[in-house]
XYZ file of C-alpha atoms in Angstrom:
211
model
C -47.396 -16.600 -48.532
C -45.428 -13.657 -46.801
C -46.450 -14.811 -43.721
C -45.306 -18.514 -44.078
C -41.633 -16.922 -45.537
C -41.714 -14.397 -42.208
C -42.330 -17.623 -39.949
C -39.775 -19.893 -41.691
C -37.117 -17.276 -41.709
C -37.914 -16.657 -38.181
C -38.048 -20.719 -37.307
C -34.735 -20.373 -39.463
C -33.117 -17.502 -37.404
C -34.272 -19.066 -33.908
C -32.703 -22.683 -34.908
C -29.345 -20.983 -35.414
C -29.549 -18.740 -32.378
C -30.157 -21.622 -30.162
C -26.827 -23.681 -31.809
C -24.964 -20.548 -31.464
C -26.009 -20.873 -28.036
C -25.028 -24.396 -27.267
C -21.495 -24.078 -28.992
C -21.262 -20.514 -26.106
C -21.814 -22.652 -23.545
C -19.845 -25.495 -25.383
C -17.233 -23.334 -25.270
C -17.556 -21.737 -22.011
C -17.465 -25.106 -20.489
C -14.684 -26.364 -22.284
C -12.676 -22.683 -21.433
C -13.685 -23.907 -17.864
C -12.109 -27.015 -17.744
C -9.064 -26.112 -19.051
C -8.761 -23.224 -16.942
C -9.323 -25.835 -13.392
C -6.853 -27.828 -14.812
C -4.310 -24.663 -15.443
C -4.977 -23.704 -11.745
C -4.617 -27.236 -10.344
C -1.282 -28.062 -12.214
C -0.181 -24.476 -11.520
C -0.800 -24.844 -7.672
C 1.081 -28.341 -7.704
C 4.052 -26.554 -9.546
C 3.997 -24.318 -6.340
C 3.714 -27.361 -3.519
C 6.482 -28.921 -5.431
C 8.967 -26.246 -4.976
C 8.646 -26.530 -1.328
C 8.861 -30.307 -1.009
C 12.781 -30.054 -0.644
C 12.366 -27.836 2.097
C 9.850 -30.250 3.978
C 13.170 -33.265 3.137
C 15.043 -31.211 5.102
C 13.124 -30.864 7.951
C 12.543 -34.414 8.525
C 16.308 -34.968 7.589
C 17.179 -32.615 10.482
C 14.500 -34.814 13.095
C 16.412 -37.559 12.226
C 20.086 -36.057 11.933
C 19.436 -34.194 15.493
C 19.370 -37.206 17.842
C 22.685 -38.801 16.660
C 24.178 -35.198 16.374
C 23.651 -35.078 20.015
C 24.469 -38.583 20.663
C 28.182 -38.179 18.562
C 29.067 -34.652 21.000
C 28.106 -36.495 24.264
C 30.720 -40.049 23.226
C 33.512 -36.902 22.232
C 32.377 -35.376 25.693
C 32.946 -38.741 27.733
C 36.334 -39.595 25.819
C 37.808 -36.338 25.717
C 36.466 -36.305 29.810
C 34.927 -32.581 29.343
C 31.894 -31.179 31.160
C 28.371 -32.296 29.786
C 27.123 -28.211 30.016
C 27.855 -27.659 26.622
C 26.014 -31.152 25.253
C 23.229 -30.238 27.234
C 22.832 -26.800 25.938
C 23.507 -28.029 22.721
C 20.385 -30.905 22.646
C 17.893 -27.650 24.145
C 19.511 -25.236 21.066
C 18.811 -28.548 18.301
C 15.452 -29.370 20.042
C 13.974 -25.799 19.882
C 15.366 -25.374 16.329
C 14.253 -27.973 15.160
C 10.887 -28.163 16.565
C 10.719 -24.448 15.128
C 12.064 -25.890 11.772
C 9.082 -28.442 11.304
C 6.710 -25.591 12.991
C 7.371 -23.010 10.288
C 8.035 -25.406 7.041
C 5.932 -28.026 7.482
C 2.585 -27.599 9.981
C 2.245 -23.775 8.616
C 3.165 -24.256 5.005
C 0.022 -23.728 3.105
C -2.128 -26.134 1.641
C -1.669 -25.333 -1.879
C -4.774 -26.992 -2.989
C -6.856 -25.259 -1.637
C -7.755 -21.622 0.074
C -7.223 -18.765 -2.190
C -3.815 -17.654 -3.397
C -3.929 -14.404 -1.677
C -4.043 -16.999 1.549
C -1.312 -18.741 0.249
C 0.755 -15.795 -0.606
C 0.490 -14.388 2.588
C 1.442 -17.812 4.513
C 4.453 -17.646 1.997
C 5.657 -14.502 3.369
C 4.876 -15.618 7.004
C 7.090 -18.007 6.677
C 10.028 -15.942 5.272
C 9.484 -13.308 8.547
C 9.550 -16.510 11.034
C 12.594 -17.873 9.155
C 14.373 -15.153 9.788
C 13.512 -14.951 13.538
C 14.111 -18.149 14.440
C 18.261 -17.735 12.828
C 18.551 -14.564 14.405
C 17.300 -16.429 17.972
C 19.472 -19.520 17.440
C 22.922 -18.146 15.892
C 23.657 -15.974 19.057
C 22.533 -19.150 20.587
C 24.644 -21.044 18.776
C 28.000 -19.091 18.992
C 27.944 -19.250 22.624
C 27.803 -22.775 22.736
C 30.298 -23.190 20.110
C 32.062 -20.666 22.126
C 31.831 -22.759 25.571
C 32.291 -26.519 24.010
C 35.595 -24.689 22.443
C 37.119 -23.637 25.699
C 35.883 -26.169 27.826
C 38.353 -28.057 25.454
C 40.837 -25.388 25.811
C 40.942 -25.844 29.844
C 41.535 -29.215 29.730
C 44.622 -28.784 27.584
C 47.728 -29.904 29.890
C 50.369 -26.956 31.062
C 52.244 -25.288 28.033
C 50.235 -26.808 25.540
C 52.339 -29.593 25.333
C 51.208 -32.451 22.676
C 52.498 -34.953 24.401
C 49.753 -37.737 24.974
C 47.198 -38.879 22.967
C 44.393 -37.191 25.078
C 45.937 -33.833 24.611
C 46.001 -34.416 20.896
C 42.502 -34.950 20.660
C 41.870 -32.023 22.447
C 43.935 -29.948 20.184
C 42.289 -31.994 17.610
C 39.197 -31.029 18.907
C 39.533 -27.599 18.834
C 40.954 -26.780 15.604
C 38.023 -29.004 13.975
C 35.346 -27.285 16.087
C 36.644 -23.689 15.309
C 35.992 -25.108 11.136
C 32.897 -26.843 11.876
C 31.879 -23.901 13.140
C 32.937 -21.400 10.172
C 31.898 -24.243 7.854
C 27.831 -24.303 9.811
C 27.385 -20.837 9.857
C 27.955 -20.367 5.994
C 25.826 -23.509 5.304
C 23.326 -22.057 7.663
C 23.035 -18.710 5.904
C 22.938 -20.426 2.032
C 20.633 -22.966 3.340
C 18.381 -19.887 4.633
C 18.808 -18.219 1.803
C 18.134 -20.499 -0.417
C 14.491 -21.734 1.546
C 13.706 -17.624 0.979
C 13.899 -17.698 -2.585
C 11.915 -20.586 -2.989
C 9.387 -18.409 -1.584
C 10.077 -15.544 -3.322
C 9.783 -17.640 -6.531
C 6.499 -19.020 -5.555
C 5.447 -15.319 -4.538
C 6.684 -13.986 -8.016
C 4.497 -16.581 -9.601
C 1.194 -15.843 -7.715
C 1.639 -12.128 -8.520
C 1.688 -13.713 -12.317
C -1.583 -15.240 -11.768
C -2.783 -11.874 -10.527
C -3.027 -13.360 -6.861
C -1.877 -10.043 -5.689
């Protein structure tokens, strides 16, 4: 009779050892789940803060050609020297061309690759950002500098404001010398701005322990 009580508490004891089992791995696989679907929503979180970025890039392909096409009509009515356009589409094409290089064709693929991968493409992309402003705002001032005078040569003796040409040209040179104030500040909050979307994406890998 012991014997039959030892096996049927054993049976007993084995029966709720293997459903303690199955609700573990119940568990574990449910834990799992939820934790993929953390990870994926948290990584599209991440790929969404840098879609406005991307907007602006193809924004700027599109912006560039009739940029260039508006200073070369000003260039042929105001009769000034096509240097400064030309310099100015070679400045817009490398930008830009470094713009869609650095934002778009290296930004990471934020569904995939480890986060450590992603973290450090982040912060490549901060270091090139800052490369490519400090290449094209020299760049940039000299051509704002030569389109300016070029206008400023072709002003008539004294100054005078006497013809309509000559008022353009003043025209043309007080509005360059604000476009130009007014490009470099939206230059540097626009550049500042792109490197603390980064920063904030950074910030929240290090939360995740991607660091």
């Amino acid at each position: 009779m012991k014997n039959e009580e030892n096996i049927n508490a054993d049976s007993s004891n084995m029966q709720e050892l293997d459903q303690m089992r199955q609700q573990m791995a119940l568990l574990k696989h449910s834990l799992d789940r939820q934790l993929v679907v953390s990870d994926k929503l948290m990584r599209q979180s991440m790929k969404g803060k840098l879609q406005w970025i991307k907007q602006m890039v193809w924004f700027e392909i599109i912006a560039t050609p009739l940029l260039i096409l508006f200073f070369v009509i000003e260039a042929m009515q105001l009769e000034l020297s096509m240097g400064p356009e030309v310099m100015l589409a070679v400045i817009l094409a490398v930008s830009v061309t470094a713009d869609y290089i650095i934002n778009v064709k290296r930004a990471p693929d934020f569904m995939a690759g480890t986060l450590v991968a992603t973290q450090e493409q982040l912060l490549s992309m901060k270091r090139l950002r800052m490369w490519s402003f400090a290449i094209n705002l020299p760049l940039s001032l000299i051509w704002a500098a030569w389109f300016i005078i070029d206008m400023y040569m072709r002003l008539p003796v004294g100054h005078v404001i006497d013809t309509a040409h000559s008022a353009a040209l003043t025209g043309g040179i007080v509005g360059g010398s604000i476009g130009l104030v007014a490009g470099l500040v939206a230059a540097v909050v626009i550049l500042r701005k792109m490197q603390k979307t980064n920063d904030s994406i950074i910030d929240q890998i290090k939360d995740l322990g991607g660091d």
